[in-house]
Amino acid sequence: MKNNHNNSIEEFVTSSIKSGKIIMKPKWHFVLKTILRVLSIIILFFVIVYLLNFIGLVTHEKDFNILDLSPRGMRAFMVAIPWVIVLLSMFLLMTFYILVKQYSFVYRKPLVYSFFGLIFFVLFTGIIVHIFDMNFRFARFGEGPRTPILGPMHKYYRGEMMERERFERFENKVRGPEHIERD
Amino acid sequence: MDYTNKTDEEIVLLIKKGNLELYGALVKRYETKMQRYAHKFLFGRNDTDDLVQDVFIKAYVNLQSFDDDRKFSPWIYRIAHNTYVNALKKKLTDKVFSIDFDTFLPHPKATETADADSEKMFTKEMLDKHMDMIGEKYREPLILYFYEDMDYKEISQILGIPASTVGVRIKRGKEKLKEILEKNNFVYEK
């Protein structure tokens, strides 16, 4: 907004307020913005945890030996990891960080603490999911073939539904009857 | 209404309740400070008055977002910082992708030492003469510390960086100044 009349800044601003040229945004605007921001942070957090769980599940189902450093082993490793999902997770983690860094509890500390604290928290949640054998139950959300985005993602990386169920039944057999999942 | 005895925060509360004409009082209180900040930080530019005006307009438009439990001064300085930095960073990539490694790693806890008045005066005098030779990263905390009399905590809130990083930048800024003076055969006396 240009002050073309050689008025002082105070005069220009107060006259603009009086004439209605500049209007104060209402409080609800900021309350809504905060709610949306917080919701975005929460949703993004669960999306990242879901994707990390998915990466873990895919690598688990691909059955490769991480300690095999031979060319064949390395090739199996490179093929097993869903690199697109890994890159997507990293991108979402950066976005998550950008959303939270405006809060003082994040920017007051050196970024390395906040950033790695964030990664640790996300990984910790993923580990909890794994420890309590919720991998398959977690993956259940969205793995139907007709589910947009997630369905094709599961199909592409984990094969058809029947193959996945066969693997799951095998896993449950190996781990014991208490882990048998029933639909 | 007599507002001279009222604090900034009290005035803001009154404005929020509908006494819009009181905003002029806040502009009057901060106009010189914002102009000084702009001139020191953005020297050489001829649109600093427009930018200062933008600061006050943005502050008014977003006044309902001000947290009444906090101090008003760091809040408006934060708006000024964002406005002036955006004016410097014309490219969008600069705005989005600038990574500041200074704030990334931890530093030893910054101890704010009370500089002797004479040293502060001397440093200000030297900064006046050589401000254009100091990069914006160090220039800004130096301006806020030496000219706006802010402490590390307030500067940390304004710049959105850890207080330890504020201390490091002020220290490095002073070292840069010392280098410049020594290059010009001037003895920097502590």
Short mmCIF file of N, CA, C and O in Angstrom, two decimals, chain A residues 54-131:
data_model
loop_
_atom_site.label_atom_id
_atom_site.label_comp_id
_atom_site.label_asym_id
_atom_site.label_seq_id
_atom_site.Cartn_x
_atom_site.Cartn_y
_atom_site.Cartn_z
N PHE A 54 5.02 -49.34 6.77
CA PHE A 54 4.89 -49.98 5.46
C PHE A 54 6.26 -50.41 4.93
O PHE A 54 6.42 -51.52 4.43
N ILE A 55 7.25 -49.52 5.07
CA ILE A 55 8.61 -49.84 4.62
C ILE A 55 9.12 -51.06 5.37
O ILE A 55 9.69 -51.99 4.78
N GLY A 56 8.90 -51.07 6.69
CA GLY A 56 9.33 -52.21 7.51
C GLY A 56 8.65 -53.49 7.07
O GLY A 56 9.28 -54.55 6.95
N LEU A 57 7.36 -53.41 6.79
CA LEU A 57 6.59 -54.58 6.39
C LEU A 57 7.05 -55.12 5.05
O LEU A 57 7.23 -56.32 4.86
N VAL A 58 7.27 -54.25 4.10
CA VAL A 58 7.71 -54.65 2.75
C VAL A 58 9.07 -55.33 2.81
O VAL A 58 9.27 -56.39 2.21
N THR A 59 10.00 -54.72 3.55
CA THR A 59 11.35 -55.31 3.63
C THR A 59 11.28 -56.66 4.35
O THR A 59 12.00 -57.58 4.01
N HIS A 60 10.39 -56.75 5.34
CA HIS A 60 10.21 -58.00 6.07
C HIS A 60 9.68 -59.11 5.15
O HIS A 60 10.14 -60.26 5.18
N GLU A 61 8.73 -58.75 4.30
CA GLU A 61 8.12 -59.73 3.41
C GLU A 61 9.03 -60.12 2.26
O GLU A 61 8.87 -61.17 1.65
N LYS A 62 10.01 -59.27 1.95
CA LYS A 62 10.88 -59.56 0.80
C LYS A 62 11.95 -60.57 1.16
O LYS A 62 12.63 -61.10 0.28
N ASP A 63 12.13 -60.82 2.42
CA ASP A 63 13.02 -61.89 2.88
C ASP A 63 14.44 -61.79 2.30
O ASP A 63 14.86 -62.58 1.45
N PHE A 64 15.17 -60.75 2.74
CA PHE A 64 16.57 -60.68 2.34
C PHE A 64 17.40 -60.57 3.61
O PHE A 64 16.91 -60.14 4.66
N ASN A 65 18.65 -60.93 3.50
CA ASN A 65 19.52 -60.91 4.66
C ASN A 65 20.32 -59.60 4.65
O ASN A 65 21.15 -59.36 3.77
N ILE A 66 20.05 -58.77 5.62
CA ILE A 66 20.69 -57.44 5.65
C ILE A 66 22.20 -57.54 5.87
O ILE A 66 22.97 -56.64 5.54
N LEU A 67 22.62 -58.70 6.40
CA LEU A 67 24.05 -58.87 6.68
C LEU A 67 24.81 -59.43 5.47
O LEU A 67 26.03 -59.52 5.49
N ASP A 68 24.09 -59.81 4.44
CA ASP A 68 24.71 -60.35 3.24
C ASP A 68 25.23 -59.19 2.40
O ASP A 68 24.46 -58.50 1.73
N LEU A 69 26.56 -59.03 2.44
CA LEU A 69 27.15 -57.89 1.74
C LEU A 69 27.72 -58.28 0.38
O LEU A 69 28.44 -57.49 -0.25
N SER A 70 27.41 -59.49 -0.06
CA SER A 70 27.88 -59.93 -1.38
C SER A 70 27.11 -59.14 -2.44
O SER A 70 26.06 -58.54 -2.15
N PRO A 71 27.61 -59.12 -3.68
CA PRO A 71 26.88 -58.40 -4.73
C PRO A 71 25.42 -58.87 -4.85
O PRO A 71 24.52 -58.05 -5.04
N ARG A 72 25.19 -60.17 -4.65
CA ARG A 72 23.82 -60.70 -4.74
C ARG A 72 22.97 -60.17 -3.59
O ARG A 72 21.82 -59.77 -3.76
N GLY A 73 23.60 -60.16 -2.40
CA GLY A 73 22.90 -59.66 -1.22
C GLY A 73 22.58 -58.18 -1.33
O GLY A 73 21.48 -57.72 -0.99
N MET A 74 23.55 -57.41 -1.84
CA MET A 74 23.36 -55.97 -2.00
C MET A 74 22.26 -55.69 -3.03
O MET A 74 21.46 -54.78 -2.86
N ARG A 75 22.26 -56.51 -4.07
CA ARG A 75 21.25 -56.34 -5.11
C ARG A 75 19.86 -56.62 -4.53
O ARG A 75 18.90 -55.89 -4.79
N ALA A 76 19.78 -57.69 -3.71
CA ALA A 76 18.49 -58.03 -3.08
C ALA A 76 18.04 -56.88 -2.17
O ALA A 76 16.85 -56.53 -2.11
N PHE A 77 19.01 -56.30 -1.47
CA PHE A 77 18.70 -55.17 -0.59
C PHE A 77 18.16 -53.99 -1.40
O PHE A 77 17.14 -53.39 -1.04
N MET A 78 18.84 -53.68 -2.50
CA MET A 78 18.43 -52.53 -3.32
C MET A 78 17.04 -52.74 -3.91
O MET A 78 16.26 -51.80 -4.05
N VAL A 79 16.74 -53.98 -4.25
CA VAL A 79 15.44 -54.29 -4.84
C VAL A 79 14.34 -54.30 -3.77
O VAL A 79 13.21 -53.90 -4.03
N ALA A 80 14.69 -54.76 -2.56
CA ALA A 80 13.68 -54.92 -1.51
C ALA A 80 13.17 -53.58 -0.97
O ALA A 80 11.98 -53.45 -0.64
N ILE A 81 14.05 -52.61 -0.83
CA ILE A 81 13.64 -51.35 -0.21
C ILE A 81 12.74 -50.56 -1.16
O ILE A 81 13.10 -50.36 -2.31
N PRO A 82 11.58 -50.13 -0.68
CA PRO A 82 10.71 -49.30 -1.54
C PRO A 82 11.20 -47.86 -1.53
O PRO A 82 10.74 -47.01 -0.75
N TRP A 83 12.15 -47.57 -2.42
CA TRP A 83 12.87 -46.29 -2.37
C TRP A 83 11.96 -45.08 -2.55
O TRP A 83 12.17 -44.04 -1.94
N VAL A 84 10.95 -45.23 -3.38
CA VAL A 84 10.02 -44.10 -3.58
C VAL A 84 9.33 -43.75 -2.26
O VAL A 84 9.18 -42.57 -1.91
N ILE A 85 8.93 -44.78 -1.52
CA ILE A 85 8.25 -44.56 -0.24
C ILE A 85 9.24 -43.97 0.77
O ILE A 85 8.87 -43.11 1.58
N VAL A 86 10.49 -44.41 0.69
CA VAL A 86 11.52 -43.86 1.60
C VAL A 86 11.70 -42.36 1.33
O VAL A 86 11.71 -41.55 2.25
N LEU A 87 11.81 -42.01 0.04
CA LEU A 87 11.99 -40.60 -0.33
C LEU A 87 10.76 -39.78 0.06
O LEU A 87 10.88 -38.66 0.56
N LEU A 88 9.60 -40.36 -0.15
CA LEU A 88 8.35 -39.67 0.22
C LEU A 88 8.31 -39.42 1.73
O LEU A 88 7.95 -38.34 2.19
N SER A 89 8.72 -40.43 2.50
CA SER A 89 8.74 -40.29 3.97
C SER A 89 9.70 -39.18 4.39
O SER A 89 9.38 -38.39 5.29
N MET A 90 10.86 -39.11 3.73
CA MET A 90 11.84 -38.06 4.06
C MET A 90 11.27 -36.69 3.75
O MET A 90 11.41 -35.74 4.52
N PHE A 91 10.59 -36.58 2.60
CA PHE A 91 9.99 -35.32 2.20
C PHE A 91 8.91 -34.90 3.21
O PHE A 91 8.84 -33.74 3.64
N LEU A 92 8.08 -35.86 3.62
CA LEU A 92 7.01 -35.55 4.58
C LEU A 92 7.58 -35.18 5.94
O LEU A 92 7.03 -34.33 6.65
N LEU A 93 8.71 -35.81 6.29
CA LEU A 93 9.36 -35.49 7.56
C LEU A 93 9.87 -34.05 7.56
O LEU A 93 9.74 -33.33 8.55
N MET A 94 10.43 -33.63 6.42
CA MET A 94 10.89 -32.24 6.27
C MET A 94 9.70 -31.28 6.39
O MET A 94 9.79 -30.24 7.03
N THR A 95 8.59 -31.64 5.74
CA THR A 95 7.38 -30.81 5.79
C THR A 95 6.88 -30.72 7.23
O THR A 95 6.49 -29.64 7.68
N PHE A 96 6.89 -31.84 7.91
CA PHE A 96 6.47 -31.90 9.31
C PHE A 96 7.33 -30.96 10.15
O PHE A 96 6.82 -30.20 10.97
N TYR A 97 8.64 -30.99 9.90
CA TYR A 97 9.56 -30.14 10.64
C TYR A 97 9.27 -28.67 10.38
O TYR A 97 9.26 -27.85 11.29
N ILE A 98 9.01 -28.32 9.12
CA ILE A 98 8.72 -26.92 8.76
C ILE A 98 7.45 -26.45 9.49
O ILE A 98 7.36 -25.32 9.95
N LEU A 99 6.47 -27.34 9.62
CA LEU A 99 5.22 -26.97 10.30
C LEU A 99 5.42 -26.74 11.80
O LEU A 99 4.80 -25.86 12.38
N VAL A 100 6.29 -27.55 12.42
CA VAL A 100 6.44 -27.44 13.89
C VAL A 100 7.50 -26.43 14.30
O VAL A 100 7.51 -26.01 15.45
N LYS A 101 8.40 -26.04 13.38
CA LYS A 101 9.54 -25.23 13.83
C LYS A 101 9.17 -23.81 14.24
O LYS A 101 9.97 -23.11 14.82
N GLN A 102 7.95 -23.37 13.96
CA GLN A 102 7.56 -22.02 14.37
C GLN A 102 7.26 -21.95 15.87
O GLN A 102 7.17 -20.89 16.45
N TYR A 103 7.10 -23.11 16.50
CA TYR A 103 6.77 -23.11 17.93
C TYR A 103 8.05 -22.95 18.74
O TYR A 103 9.07 -23.54 18.44
N SER A 104 7.95 -22.18 19.82
CA SER A 104 9.16 -21.82 20.57
C SER A 104 9.84 -23.04 21.16
O SER A 104 11.06 -23.07 21.28
N PHE A 105 9.08 -24.09 21.53
CA PHE A 105 9.73 -25.24 22.14
C PHE A 105 10.63 -25.96 21.12
O PHE A 105 11.48 -26.76 21.48
N VAL A 106 10.44 -25.66 19.82
CA VAL A 106 11.28 -26.25 18.78
C VAL A 106 12.44 -25.30 18.45
O VAL A 106 13.59 -25.70 18.46
N TYR A 107 12.15 -24.01 18.20
CA TYR A 107 13.24 -23.15 17.71
C TYR A 107 14.19 -22.70 18.82
O TYR A 107 15.30 -22.25 18.53
N ARG A 108 13.77 -22.83 20.07
CA ARG A 108 14.66 -22.39 21.16
C ARG A 108 15.86 -23.30 21.32
O ARG A 108 16.88 -22.91 21.88
N LYS A 109 15.72 -24.52 20.87
CA LYS A 109 16.85 -25.45 20.95
C LYS A 109 17.51 -25.54 19.58
O LYS A 109 16.88 -25.30 18.57
N PRO A 110 18.82 -25.89 19.55
CA PRO A 110 19.45 -26.10 18.24
C PRO A 110 18.66 -27.10 17.42
O PRO A 110 18.12 -28.06 17.97
N LEU A 111 18.62 -26.84 16.12
CA LEU A 111 17.77 -27.64 15.25
C LEU A 111 18.08 -29.12 15.29
O LEU A 111 17.19 -29.95 15.10
N VAL A 112 19.37 -29.45 15.53
CA VAL A 112 19.74 -30.86 15.52
C VAL A 112 18.98 -31.61 16.61
O VAL A 112 18.58 -32.76 16.40
N TYR A 113 18.72 -30.99 17.75
CA TYR A 113 17.97 -31.64 18.81
C TYR A 113 16.54 -31.87 18.38
O TYR A 113 15.99 -32.96 18.54
N SER A 114 15.94 -30.79 17.84
CA SER A 114 14.52 -30.88 17.44
C SER A 114 14.35 -31.87 16.31
O SER A 114 13.43 -32.69 16.31
N PHE A 115 15.23 -31.76 15.30
CA PHE A 115 15.08 -32.58 14.10
C PHE A 115 15.24 -34.06 14.43
O PHE A 115 14.40 -34.89 14.08
N PHE A 116 16.33 -34.39 15.14
CA PHE A 116 16.55 -35.80 15.45
C PHE A 116 15.60 -36.29 16.54
O PHE A 116 15.25 -37.47 16.57
N GLY A 117 15.17 -35.38 17.41
CA GLY A 117 14.14 -35.74 18.39
C GLY A 117 12.86 -36.15 17.69
O GLY A 117 12.19 -37.11 18.08
N LEU A 118 12.55 -35.42 16.64
CA LEU A 118 11.37 -35.71 15.84
C LEU A 118 11.48 -37.08 15.17
O LEU A 118 10.55 -37.90 15.21
N ILE A 119 12.63 -37.33 14.56
CA ILE A 119 12.86 -38.61 13.88
C ILE A 119 12.77 -39.74 14.90
O ILE A 119 12.15 -40.78 14.66
N PHE A 120 13.37 -39.52 16.07
CA PHE A 120 13.35 -40.54 17.12
C PHE A 120 11.92 -40.85 17.54
O PHE A 120 11.53 -42.00 17.70
N PHE A 121 11.12 -39.79 17.71
CA PHE A 121 9.74 -39.96 18.16
C PHE A 121 8.92 -40.76 17.14
O PHE A 121 8.15 -41.64 17.50
N VAL A 122 9.15 -40.43 15.87
CA VAL A 122 8.42 -41.13 14.80
C VAL A 122 8.86 -42.60 14.75
O VAL A 122 8.02 -43.51 14.67
N LEU A 123 10.17 -42.83 14.84
CA LEU A 123 10.68 -44.21 14.80
C LEU A 123 10.21 -45.00 16.02
O LEU A 123 9.86 -46.17 15.92
N PHE A 124 10.19 -44.31 17.17
CA PHE A 124 9.76 -44.97 18.41
C PHE A 124 8.32 -45.45 18.28
O PHE A 124 7.98 -46.58 18.67
N THR A 125 7.49 -44.60 17.69
CA THR A 125 6.09 -44.99 17.48
C THR A 125 6.01 -46.20 16.55
O THR A 125 5.23 -47.13 16.77
N GLY A 126 6.85 -46.17 15.50
CA GLY A 126 6.88 -47.31 14.57
C GLY A 126 7.31 -48.59 15.26
O GLY A 126 6.77 -49.67 15.00
N ILE A 127 8.30 -48.46 16.17
CA ILE A 127 8.78 -49.64 16.90
C ILE A 127 7.69 -50.19 17.82
O ILE A 127 7.51 -51.40 17.93
N ILE A 128 6.96 -49.31 18.45
CA ILE A 128 5.85 -49.74 19.33
C ILE A 128 4.83 -50.53 18.52
O ILE A 128 4.34 -51.58 18.95
N VAL A 129 4.54 -50.02 17.31
CA VAL A 129 3.60 -50.72 16.42
C VAL A 129 4.13 -52.12 16.12
O VAL A 129 3.39 -53.10 16.14
N HIS A 130 5.45 -52.20 15.88
CA HIS A 130 6.05 -53.49 15.55
C HIS A 130 6.07 -54.43 16.75
O HIS A 130 5.73 -55.60 16.65
N ILE A 131 6.46 -53.91 17.92
CA ILE A 131 6.57 -54.74 19.13
C ILE A 131 5.22 -55.36 19.49
O ILE A 131 5.15 -56.51 19.90
#
